[in-house]
Short mmCIF file of C-alpha atoms in Angstrom, two decimals:
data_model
loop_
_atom_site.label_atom_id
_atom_site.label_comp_id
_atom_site.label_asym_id
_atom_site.label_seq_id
_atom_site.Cartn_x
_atom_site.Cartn_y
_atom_site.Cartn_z
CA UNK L 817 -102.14 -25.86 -27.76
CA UNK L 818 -100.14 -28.46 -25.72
CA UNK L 819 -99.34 -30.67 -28.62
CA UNK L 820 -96.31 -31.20 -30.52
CA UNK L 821 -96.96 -29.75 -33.43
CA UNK L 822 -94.03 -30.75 -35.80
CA UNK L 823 -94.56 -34.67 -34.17
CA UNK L 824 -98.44 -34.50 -35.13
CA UNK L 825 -97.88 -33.62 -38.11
CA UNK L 826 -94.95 -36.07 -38.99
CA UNK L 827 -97.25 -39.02 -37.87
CA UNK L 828 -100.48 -37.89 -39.82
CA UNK L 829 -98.12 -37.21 -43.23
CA UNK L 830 -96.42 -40.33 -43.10
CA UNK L 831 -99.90 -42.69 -42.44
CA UNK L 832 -101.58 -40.58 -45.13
CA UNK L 833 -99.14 -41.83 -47.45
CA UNK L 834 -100.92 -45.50 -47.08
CA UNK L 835 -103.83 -45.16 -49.04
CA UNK L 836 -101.93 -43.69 -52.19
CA UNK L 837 -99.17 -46.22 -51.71
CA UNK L 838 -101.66 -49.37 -51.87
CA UNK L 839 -103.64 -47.46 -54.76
CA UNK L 840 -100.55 -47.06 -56.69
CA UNK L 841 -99.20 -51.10 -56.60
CA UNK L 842 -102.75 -52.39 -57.21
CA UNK L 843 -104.78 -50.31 -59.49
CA UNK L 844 -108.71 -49.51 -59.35
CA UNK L 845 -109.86 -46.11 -59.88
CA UNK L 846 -112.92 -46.02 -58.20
CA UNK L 847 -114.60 -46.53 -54.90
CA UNK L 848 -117.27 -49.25 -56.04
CA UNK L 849 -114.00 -51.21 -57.16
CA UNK L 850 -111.83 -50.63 -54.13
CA UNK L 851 -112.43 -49.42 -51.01
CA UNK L 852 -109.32 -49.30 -48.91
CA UNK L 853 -110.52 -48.94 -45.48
CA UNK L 854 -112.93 -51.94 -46.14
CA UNK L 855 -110.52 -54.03 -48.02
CA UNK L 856 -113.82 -54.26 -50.08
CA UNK L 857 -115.53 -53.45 -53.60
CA UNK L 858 -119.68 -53.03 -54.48
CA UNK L 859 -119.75 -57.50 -54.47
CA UNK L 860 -117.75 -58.08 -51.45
CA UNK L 861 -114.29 -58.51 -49.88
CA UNK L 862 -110.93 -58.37 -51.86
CA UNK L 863 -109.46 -61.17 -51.66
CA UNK L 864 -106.17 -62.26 -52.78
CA UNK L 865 -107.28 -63.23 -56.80
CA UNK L 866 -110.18 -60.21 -57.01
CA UNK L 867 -107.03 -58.06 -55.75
CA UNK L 868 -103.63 -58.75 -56.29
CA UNK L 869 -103.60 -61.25 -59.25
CA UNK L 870 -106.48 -59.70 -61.21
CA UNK L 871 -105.48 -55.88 -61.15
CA UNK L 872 -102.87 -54.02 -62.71
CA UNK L 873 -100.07 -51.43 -61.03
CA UNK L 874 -101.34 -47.70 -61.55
CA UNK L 875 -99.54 -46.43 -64.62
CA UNK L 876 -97.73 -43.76 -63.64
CA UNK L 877 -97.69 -40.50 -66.29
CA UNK L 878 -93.91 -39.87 -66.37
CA UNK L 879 -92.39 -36.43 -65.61
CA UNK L 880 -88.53 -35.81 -65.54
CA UNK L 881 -87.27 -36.90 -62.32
CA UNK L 882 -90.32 -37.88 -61.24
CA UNK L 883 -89.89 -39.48 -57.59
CA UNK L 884 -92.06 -42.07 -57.63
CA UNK L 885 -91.59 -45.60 -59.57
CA UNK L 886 -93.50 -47.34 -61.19
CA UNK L 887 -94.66 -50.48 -59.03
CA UNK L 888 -94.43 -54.10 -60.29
CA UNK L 889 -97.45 -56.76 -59.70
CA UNK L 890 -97.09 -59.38 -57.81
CA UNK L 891 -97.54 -61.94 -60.76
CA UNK L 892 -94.62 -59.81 -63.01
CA UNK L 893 -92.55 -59.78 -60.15
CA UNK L 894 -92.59 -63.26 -59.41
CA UNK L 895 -91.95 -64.68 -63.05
CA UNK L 896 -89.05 -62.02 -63.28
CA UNK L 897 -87.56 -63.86 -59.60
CA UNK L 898 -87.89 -67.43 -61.05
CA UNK L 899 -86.21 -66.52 -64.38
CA UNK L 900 -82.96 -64.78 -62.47
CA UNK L 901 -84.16 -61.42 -63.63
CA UNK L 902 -84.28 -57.92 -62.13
CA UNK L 903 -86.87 -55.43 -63.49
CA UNK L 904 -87.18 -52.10 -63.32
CA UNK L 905 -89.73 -50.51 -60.35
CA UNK L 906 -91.20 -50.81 -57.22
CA UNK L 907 -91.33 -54.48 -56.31
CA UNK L 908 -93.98 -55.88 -53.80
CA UNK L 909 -91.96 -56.69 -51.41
CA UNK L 910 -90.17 -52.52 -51.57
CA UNK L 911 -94.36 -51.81 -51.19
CA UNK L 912 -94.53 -53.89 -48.14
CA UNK L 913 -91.86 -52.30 -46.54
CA UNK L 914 -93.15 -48.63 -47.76
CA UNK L 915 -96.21 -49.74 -45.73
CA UNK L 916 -94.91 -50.80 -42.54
CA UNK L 917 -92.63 -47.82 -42.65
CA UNK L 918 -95.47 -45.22 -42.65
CA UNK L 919 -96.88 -46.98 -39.94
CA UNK L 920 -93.26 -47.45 -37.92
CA UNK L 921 -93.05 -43.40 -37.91
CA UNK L 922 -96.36 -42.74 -36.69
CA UNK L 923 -97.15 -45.32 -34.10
CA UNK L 924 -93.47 -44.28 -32.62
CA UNK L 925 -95.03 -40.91 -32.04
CA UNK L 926 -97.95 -41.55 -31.02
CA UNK L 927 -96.96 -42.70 -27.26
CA UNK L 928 -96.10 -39.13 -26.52
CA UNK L 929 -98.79 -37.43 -28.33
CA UNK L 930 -101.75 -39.31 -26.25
CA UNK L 931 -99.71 -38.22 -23.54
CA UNK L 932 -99.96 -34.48 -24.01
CA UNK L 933 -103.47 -34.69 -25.47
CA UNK L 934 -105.33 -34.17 -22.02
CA UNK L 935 -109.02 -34.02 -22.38
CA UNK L 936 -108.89 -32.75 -26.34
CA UNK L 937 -112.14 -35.29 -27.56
CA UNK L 938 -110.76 -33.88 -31.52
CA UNK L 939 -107.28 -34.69 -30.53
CA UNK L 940 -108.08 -37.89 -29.09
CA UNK L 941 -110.00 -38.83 -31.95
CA UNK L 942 -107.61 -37.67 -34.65
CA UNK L 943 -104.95 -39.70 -33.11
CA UNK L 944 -107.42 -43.09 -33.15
CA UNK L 945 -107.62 -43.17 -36.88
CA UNK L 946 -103.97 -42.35 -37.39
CA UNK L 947 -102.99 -44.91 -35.03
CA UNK L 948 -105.92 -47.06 -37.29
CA UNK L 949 -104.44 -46.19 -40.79
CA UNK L 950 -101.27 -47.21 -39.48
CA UNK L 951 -102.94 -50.94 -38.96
CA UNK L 952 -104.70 -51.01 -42.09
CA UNK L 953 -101.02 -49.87 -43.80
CA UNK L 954 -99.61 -53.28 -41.65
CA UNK L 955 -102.59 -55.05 -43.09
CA UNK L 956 -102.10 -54.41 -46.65
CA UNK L 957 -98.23 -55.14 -45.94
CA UNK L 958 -98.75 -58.21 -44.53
CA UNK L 959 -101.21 -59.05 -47.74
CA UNK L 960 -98.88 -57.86 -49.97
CA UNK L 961 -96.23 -59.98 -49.11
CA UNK L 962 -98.29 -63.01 -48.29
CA UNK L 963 -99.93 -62.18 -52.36
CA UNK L 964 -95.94 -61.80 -53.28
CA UNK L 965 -95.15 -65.53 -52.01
CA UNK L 966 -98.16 -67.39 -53.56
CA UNK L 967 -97.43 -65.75 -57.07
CA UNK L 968 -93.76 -67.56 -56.74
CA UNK L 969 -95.67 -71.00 -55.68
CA UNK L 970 -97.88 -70.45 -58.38
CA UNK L 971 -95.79 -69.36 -61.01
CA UNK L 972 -93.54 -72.13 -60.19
CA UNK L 973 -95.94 -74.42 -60.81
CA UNK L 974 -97.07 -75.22 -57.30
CA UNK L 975 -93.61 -77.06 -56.92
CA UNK L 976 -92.25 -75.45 -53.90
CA UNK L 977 -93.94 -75.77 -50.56
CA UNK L 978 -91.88 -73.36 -48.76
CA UNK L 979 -93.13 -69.89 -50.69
CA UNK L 980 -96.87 -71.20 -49.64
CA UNK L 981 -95.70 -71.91 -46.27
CA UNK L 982 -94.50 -68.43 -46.31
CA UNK L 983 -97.61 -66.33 -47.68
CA UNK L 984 -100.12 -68.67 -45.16
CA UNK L 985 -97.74 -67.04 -42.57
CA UNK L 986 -97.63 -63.48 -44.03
CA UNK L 987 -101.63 -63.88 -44.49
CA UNK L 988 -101.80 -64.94 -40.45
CA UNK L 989 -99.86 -61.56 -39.86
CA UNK L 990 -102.75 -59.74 -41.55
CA UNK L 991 -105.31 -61.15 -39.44
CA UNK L 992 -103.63 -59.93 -36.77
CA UNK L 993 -103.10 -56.66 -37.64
CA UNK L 994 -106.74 -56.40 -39.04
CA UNK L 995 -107.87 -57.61 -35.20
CA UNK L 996 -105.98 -54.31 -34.26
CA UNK L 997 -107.32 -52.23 -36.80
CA UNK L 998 -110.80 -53.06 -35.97
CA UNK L 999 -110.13 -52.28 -32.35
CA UNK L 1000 -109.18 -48.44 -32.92
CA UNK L 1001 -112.22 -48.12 -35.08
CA UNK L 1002 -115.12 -50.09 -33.13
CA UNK L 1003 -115.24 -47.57 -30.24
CA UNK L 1004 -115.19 -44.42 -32.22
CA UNK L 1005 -117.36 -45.23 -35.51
CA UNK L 1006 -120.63 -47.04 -36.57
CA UNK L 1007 -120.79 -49.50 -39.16
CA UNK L 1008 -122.60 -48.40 -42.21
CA UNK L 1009 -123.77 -49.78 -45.83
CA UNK L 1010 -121.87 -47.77 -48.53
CA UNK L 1011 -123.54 -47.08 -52.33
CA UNK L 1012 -121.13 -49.14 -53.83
CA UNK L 1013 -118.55 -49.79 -50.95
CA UNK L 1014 -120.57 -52.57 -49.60
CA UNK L 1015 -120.48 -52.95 -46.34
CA UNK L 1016 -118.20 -51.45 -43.98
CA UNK L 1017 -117.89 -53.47 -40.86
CA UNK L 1018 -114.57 -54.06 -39.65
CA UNK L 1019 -115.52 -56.68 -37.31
CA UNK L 1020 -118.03 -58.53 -39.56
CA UNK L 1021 -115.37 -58.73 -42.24
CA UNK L 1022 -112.70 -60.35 -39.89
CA UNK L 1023 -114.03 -63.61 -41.10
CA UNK L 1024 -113.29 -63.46 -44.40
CA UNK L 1025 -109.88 -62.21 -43.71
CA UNK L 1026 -109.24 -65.12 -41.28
CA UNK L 1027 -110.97 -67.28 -44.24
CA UNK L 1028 -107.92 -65.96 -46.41
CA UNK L 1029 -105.51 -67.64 -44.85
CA UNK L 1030 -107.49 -71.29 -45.41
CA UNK L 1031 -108.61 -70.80 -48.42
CA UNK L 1032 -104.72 -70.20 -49.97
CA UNK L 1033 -103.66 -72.85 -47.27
CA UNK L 1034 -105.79 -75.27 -49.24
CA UNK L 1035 -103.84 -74.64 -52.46
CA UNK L 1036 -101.17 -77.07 -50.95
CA UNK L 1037 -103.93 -79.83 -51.97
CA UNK L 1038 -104.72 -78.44 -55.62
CA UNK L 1039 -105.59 -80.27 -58.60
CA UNK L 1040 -103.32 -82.44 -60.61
CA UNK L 1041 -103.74 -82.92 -64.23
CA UNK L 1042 -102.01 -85.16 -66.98
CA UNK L 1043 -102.59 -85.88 -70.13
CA UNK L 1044 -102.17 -90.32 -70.61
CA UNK L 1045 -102.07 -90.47 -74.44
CA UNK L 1046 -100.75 -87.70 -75.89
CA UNK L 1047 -97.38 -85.18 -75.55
CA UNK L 1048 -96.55 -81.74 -76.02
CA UNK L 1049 -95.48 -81.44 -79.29
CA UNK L 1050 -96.83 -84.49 -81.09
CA UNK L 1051 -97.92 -85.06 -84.33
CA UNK L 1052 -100.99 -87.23 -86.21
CA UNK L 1053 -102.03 -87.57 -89.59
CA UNK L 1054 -104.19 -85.43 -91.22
CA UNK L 1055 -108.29 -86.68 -91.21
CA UNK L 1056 -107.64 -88.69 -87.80
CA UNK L 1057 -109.74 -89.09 -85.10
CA UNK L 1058 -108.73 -87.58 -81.60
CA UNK L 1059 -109.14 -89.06 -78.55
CA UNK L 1060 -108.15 -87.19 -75.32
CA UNK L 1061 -107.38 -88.77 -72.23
CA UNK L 1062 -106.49 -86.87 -69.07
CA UNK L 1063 -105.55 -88.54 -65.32
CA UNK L 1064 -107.11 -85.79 -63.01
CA UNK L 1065 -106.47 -86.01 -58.95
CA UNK L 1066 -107.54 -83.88 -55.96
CA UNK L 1067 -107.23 -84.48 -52.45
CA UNK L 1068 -110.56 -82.97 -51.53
CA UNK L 1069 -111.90 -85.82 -53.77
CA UNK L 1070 -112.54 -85.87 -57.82
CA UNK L 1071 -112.22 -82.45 -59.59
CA UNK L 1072 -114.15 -81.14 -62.45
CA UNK L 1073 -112.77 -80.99 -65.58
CA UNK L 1074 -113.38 -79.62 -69.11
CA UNK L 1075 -111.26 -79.78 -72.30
CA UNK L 1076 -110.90 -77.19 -74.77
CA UNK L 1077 -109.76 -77.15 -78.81
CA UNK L 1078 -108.24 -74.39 -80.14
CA UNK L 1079 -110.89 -72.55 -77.24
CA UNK L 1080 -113.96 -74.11 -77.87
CA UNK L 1081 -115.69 -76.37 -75.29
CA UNK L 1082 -115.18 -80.11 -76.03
CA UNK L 1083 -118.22 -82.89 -74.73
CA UNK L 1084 -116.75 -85.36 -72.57
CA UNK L 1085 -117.77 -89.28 -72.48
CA UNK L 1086 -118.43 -90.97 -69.51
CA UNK L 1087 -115.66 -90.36 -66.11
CA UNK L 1088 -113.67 -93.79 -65.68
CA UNK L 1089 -112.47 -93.32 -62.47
CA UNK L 1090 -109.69 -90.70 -62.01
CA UNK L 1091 -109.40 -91.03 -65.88
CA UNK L 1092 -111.50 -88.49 -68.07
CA UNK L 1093 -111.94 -89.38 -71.68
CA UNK L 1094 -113.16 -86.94 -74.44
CA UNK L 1095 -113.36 -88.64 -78.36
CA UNK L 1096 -114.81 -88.35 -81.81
CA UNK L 1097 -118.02 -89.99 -80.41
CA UNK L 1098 -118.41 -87.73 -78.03
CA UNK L 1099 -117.96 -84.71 -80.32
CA UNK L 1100 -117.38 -84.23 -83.47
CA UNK L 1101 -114.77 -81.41 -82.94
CA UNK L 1102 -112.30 -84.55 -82.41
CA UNK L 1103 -113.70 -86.16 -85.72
CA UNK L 1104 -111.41 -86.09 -88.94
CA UNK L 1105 -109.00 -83.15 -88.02
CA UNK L 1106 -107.82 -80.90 -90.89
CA UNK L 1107 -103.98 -80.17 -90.79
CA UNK L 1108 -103.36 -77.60 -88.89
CA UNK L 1109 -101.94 -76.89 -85.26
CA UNK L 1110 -104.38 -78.17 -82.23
CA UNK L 1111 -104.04 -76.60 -78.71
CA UNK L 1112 -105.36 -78.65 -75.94
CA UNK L 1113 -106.04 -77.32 -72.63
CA UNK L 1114 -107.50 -79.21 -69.78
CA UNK L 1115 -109.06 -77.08 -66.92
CA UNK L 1116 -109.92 -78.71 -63.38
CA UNK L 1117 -111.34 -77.39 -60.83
CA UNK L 1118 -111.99 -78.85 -57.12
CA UNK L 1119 -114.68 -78.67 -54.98
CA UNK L 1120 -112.72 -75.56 -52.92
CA UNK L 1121 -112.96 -73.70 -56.13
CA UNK L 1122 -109.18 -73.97 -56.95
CA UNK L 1123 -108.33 -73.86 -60.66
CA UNK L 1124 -105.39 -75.60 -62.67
CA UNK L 1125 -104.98 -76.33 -65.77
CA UNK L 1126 -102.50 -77.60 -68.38
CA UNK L 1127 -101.84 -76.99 -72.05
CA UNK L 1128 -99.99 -79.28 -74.68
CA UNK L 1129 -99.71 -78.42 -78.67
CA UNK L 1130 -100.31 -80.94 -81.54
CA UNK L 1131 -99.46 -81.14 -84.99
CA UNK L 1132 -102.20 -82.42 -87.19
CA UNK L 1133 -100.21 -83.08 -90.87
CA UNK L 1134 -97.57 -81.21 -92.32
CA UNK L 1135 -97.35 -77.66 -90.78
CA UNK L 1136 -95.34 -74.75 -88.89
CA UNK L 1137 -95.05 -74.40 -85.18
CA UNK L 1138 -95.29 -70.77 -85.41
CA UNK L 1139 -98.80 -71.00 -86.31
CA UNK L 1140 -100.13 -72.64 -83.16
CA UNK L 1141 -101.29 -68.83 -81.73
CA UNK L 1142 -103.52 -68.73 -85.21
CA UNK L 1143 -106.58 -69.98 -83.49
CA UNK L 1144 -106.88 -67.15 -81.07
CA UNK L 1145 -108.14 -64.78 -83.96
CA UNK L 1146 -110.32 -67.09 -85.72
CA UNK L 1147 -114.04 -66.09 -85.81
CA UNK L 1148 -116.24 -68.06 -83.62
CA UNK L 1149 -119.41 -67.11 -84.29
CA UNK L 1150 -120.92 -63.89 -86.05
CA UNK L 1151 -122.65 -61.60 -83.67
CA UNK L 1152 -124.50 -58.97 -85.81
CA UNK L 1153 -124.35 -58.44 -89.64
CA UNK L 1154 -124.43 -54.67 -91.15
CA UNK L 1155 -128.23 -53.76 -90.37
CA UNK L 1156 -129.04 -55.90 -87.69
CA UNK L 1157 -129.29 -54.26 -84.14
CA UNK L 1158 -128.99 -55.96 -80.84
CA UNK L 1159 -130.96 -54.43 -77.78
CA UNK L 1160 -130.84 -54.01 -74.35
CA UNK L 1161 -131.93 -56.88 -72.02
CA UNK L 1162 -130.77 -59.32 -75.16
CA UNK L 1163 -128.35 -61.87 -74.27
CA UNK L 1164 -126.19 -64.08 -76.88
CA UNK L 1165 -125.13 -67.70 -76.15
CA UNK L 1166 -121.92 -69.09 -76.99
CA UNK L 1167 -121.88 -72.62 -75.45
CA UNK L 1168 -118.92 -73.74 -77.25
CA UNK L 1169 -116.77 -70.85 -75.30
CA UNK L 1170 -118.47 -70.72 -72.32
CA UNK L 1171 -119.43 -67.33 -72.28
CA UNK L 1172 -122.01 -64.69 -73.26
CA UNK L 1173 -122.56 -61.01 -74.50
CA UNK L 1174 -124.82 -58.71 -72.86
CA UNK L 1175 -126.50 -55.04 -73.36
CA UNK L 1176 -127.68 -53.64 -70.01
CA UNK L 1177 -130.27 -50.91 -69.66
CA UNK L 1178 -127.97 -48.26 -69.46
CA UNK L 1179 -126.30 -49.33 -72.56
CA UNK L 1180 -123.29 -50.92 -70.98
CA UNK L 1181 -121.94 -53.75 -72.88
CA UNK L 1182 -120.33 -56.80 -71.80
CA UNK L 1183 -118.87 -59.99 -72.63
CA UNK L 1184 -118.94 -62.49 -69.54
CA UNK L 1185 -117.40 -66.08 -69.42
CA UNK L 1186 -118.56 -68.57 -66.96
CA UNK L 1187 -116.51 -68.65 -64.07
CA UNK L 1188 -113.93 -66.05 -65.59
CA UNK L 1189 -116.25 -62.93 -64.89
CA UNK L 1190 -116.41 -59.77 -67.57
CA UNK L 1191 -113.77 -59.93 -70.48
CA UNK L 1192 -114.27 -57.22 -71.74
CA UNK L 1193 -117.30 -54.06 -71.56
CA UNK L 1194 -118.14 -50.61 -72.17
CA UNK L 1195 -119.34 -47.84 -69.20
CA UNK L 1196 -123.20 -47.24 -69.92
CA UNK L 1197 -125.03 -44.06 -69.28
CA UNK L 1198 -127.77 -44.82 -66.44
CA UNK L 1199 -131.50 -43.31 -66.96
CA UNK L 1200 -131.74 -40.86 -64.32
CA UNK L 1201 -133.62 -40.43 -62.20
CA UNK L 1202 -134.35 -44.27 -61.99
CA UNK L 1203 -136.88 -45.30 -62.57
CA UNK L 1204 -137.29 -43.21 -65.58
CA UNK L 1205 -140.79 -42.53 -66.94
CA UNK L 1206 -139.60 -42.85 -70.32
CA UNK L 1207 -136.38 -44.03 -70.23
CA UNK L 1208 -133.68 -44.36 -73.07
CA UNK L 1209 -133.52 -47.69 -74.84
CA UNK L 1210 -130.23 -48.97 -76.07
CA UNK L 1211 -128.64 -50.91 -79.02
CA UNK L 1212 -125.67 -52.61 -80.58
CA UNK L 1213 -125.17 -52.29 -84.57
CA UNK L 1214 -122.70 -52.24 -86.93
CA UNK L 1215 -122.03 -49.11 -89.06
CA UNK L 1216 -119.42 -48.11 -91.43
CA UNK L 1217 -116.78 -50.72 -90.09
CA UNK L 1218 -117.25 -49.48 -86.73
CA UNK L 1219 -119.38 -51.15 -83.62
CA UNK L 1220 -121.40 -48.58 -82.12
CA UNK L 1221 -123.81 -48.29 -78.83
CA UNK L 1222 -126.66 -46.14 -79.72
CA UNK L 1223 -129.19 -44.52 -77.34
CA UNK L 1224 -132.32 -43.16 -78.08
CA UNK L 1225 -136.38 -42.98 -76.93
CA UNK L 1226 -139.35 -41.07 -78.45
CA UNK L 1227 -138.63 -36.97 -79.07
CA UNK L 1228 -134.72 -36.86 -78.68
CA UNK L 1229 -131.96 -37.39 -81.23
CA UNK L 1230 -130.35 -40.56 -81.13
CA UNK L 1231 -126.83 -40.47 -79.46
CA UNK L 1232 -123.97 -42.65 -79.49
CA UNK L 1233 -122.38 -43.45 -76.08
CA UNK L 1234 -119.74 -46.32 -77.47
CA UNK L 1235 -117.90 -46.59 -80.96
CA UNK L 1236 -114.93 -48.35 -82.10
CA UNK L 1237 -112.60 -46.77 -84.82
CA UNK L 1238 -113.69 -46.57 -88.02
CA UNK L 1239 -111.35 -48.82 -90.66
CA UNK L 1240 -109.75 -46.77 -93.99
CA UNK L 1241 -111.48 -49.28 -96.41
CA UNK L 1242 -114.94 -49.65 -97.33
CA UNK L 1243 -116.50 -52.76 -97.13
CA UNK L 1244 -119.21 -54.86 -95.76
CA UNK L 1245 -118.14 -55.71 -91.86
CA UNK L 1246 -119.33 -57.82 -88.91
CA UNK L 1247 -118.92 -58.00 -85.43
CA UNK L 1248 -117.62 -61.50 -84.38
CA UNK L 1249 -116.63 -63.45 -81.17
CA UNK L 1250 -113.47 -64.85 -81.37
CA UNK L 1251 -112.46 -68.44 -80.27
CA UNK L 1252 -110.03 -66.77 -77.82
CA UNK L 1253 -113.22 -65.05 -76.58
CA UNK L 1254 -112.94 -61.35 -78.46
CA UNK L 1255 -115.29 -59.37 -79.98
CA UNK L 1256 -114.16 -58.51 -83.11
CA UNK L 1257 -115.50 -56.26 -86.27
CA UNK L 1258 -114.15 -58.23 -89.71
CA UNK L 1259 -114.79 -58.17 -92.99
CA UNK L 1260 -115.25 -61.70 -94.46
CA UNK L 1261 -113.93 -61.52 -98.50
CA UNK L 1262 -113.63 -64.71 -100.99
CA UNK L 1263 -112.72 -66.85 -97.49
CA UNK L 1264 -110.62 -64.45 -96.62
CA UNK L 1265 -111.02 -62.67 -92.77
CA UNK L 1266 -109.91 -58.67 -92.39
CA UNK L 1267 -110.16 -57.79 -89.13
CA UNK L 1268 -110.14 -54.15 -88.49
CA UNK L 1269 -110.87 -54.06 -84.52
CA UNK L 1270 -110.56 -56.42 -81.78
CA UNK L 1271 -111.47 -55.77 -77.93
CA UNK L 1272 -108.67 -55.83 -75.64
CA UNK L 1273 -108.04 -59.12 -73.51
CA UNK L 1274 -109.53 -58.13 -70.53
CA UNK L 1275 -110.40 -54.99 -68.50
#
């Protein structure tokens, strides 16, 4: 009864406007994916490439004069800064200060609340994890800003020091404030193991946030790649032999690096040195090339796990420029004809692209490259309780122009969990794997490719 009412209540609105604030610029919709108070999801701690640079903004369903923007990723927003342009919603940098603003007003108040609380145990307690959200809102600030300033080093090609300077420094901030959010919650909670939270121990996890800061420190010493023989742009005859060389350096000593054509995996020869050579003896991808467009891209990566890479376009005989995307939708390698089923606990092999589909036991699909994580999946449909005594089985087929997820087990109608739209012709179709690693269902006439679905890049 001795409180301040109206001040209580101003300082628990404002810090409960954190959570929906950092939900909103960086988009996950579940608690196995993002766990706020944790700075966590079901494999481990956020970090700066699992959070900011891999996830979109929420899209925001539009009402008229709707208060709320739409917010702007930190990636967006830094190509839009470098090009001189202004776009249109919340900006990282507006999110920050959002953040530190909901804190400001209830960390002002709280002063003269704890003063008035007496021996209140709820009160006293209520006012910890305000005071608490208003770190963790000072935390994702400072991470915000710190993920704002390494998407302009990045997406400036690593060029300018100073925006890397900048984000180590925002990213030292956070530790800081994540010290003081730990400090509020030690006293007055346990540490537990979530479901799918992981872990939530705000002390154990100060280590990885402190391991932040070196790890995007370290991208001052990144890999450098050049190609030696060949320019953007260039041209060779038609039936010629390629040979690729590339000058790779690292600070933290020789990189790794593989070489792709038009996506698919190229063998290397022997390392010479800092020099890395890739030819038609080698593989016979570089071995008489038809005309056509060729995209090269060279990938290194260091032994800190830091990833560059750099692309250059050739011109193999007489032919247009604006076909040098037309790789991207050429079929791979065929998956499943009409008829053919592909079941749970199967796993296909694409060497070539470095990557490999999968059918779990709850019928969740999944295409996986190596070192990229999932490109693309379907939700399954778990056997419950688990484990089952007869449990559902699951397959992949292809029916009617349409991929389809079918489950089924002894005595129950067959369902289907997962199908893709069905086309308006008739025809015989197959699902495919693309060289710019998509599953695709097609329809292979006299040579000619009709594609009628295609997954989405990534999600």
């Amino acid at each position: 009864p001795s409180i301040d009412a109206k001040r209580l209540l101003a300082a628990w609105e404002s810090v409960s406007e954190v959570v929906p604030q950092v939900n909103r610029s960086v988009w996950s919709p579940t608690d196995g994916s993002f766990a706020p108070e944790g700075v966590r999801r079901t494999t481990g701690f956020l970090t700066l490439d699992g959070y900011h640079f891999e996830r979109p903004a929420m899209v925001l369903n539009r009402i008229e004069n709707a208060p709320d923007p739409q917010c702007i990723t930190v990636t967006d927003w830094a190509k839009a800064q470098l090009a001189g342009k202004q776009l249109e919603g919340l900006t990282p940098l507006q999110v920050a200060e959002n953040l530190d603003g909901y804190a400001e007003v209830a960390q002002r108040a709280l002063p003269a609340l704890r003063s008035q609380m007496g021996s209140n145990v709820e009160l006293k307690e209520t006012l910890n994890d305000i005071d608490s959200m208003a770190f963790l809102g000072r935390y994702y600030a400072d991470k915000m800003r710190g993920a704002a300033k390494l998407a302009l080093y990045r997406e400036g090609g690593r060029q300018d020091r100073k925006y890397l300077d900048q984000s180590v420094a925002h990213l030292e901030d956070a530790v800081d404030e994540w010290k003081a959010y730990s400090a509020v919650l030690t006293p007055q909670y346990k540490t537990q193991i979530g479901a799918r939270a992981n872990s939530m121990d705000w002390n154990g996890t100060l280590k990885y946030v402190e391991q932040e800061v070196e790890t995007v420190r370290e991208e001052g010493d990144y890999p450098k790649l050049r190609f030696v023989n060949l320019t953007n742009g260039g041209s060779i005859p038609t039936e010629s032999d390629l040979r690729v060389e590339i000058e790779a350096t690292d600070g933290n000593g020789a990189p790794d690096v593989n070489l792709r054509l038009n996506g698919l995996v190229v063998h290397a020869e022997k390392k010479r040195e800092d020099r890395y050579v890739w030819s038609a003896s080698s593989d016979e991808l570089l071995k008489s090339l038809e005309a056509g467009m060729v995209h090269l891209e060279a990938v290194a990566v260091d032994k800190n796990g830091l990833r560059t890479s750099k692309a250059i376009d050739l011109k193999v005989g007489t032919v247009s420029k604006s076909r040098k995307d037309g790789w991207k939708d050429e079929i791979h390698a065929v998956i499943l004809n009409e008829g053919e089923t592909f079941w749970d606990g199967e796993i296909r092999t694409f060497p070539r692209l470095n990557c490999n589909l999968t059918l779990a036991d709850d019928g969740a699909l999944a295409l996986m490259g190596v070192g990229e994580g999932r490109l693309w999946g379907t939700n399954g449909k778990a056997n419950r309780p688990k484990p089952h005594p007869v449990p559902f089985r699951f397959y992949l087929a292809v029916e009617d122009g349409q991929m389809k997820i079918y489950r089924e087990k002894p005595g129950r109608p067959k369902v289907i969990i997962y199908e893709t739209k069905k086309p308006k012709d008739e025809g015989t179709y197959k699902l495919g794997v693309t060289a710019s690693k998509r599953l695709a269902v097609f329809s292979d006439t006299d040579g000619k490719t009709k594609t009628v679905w295609m997954s989405p890049v990534r999600n």
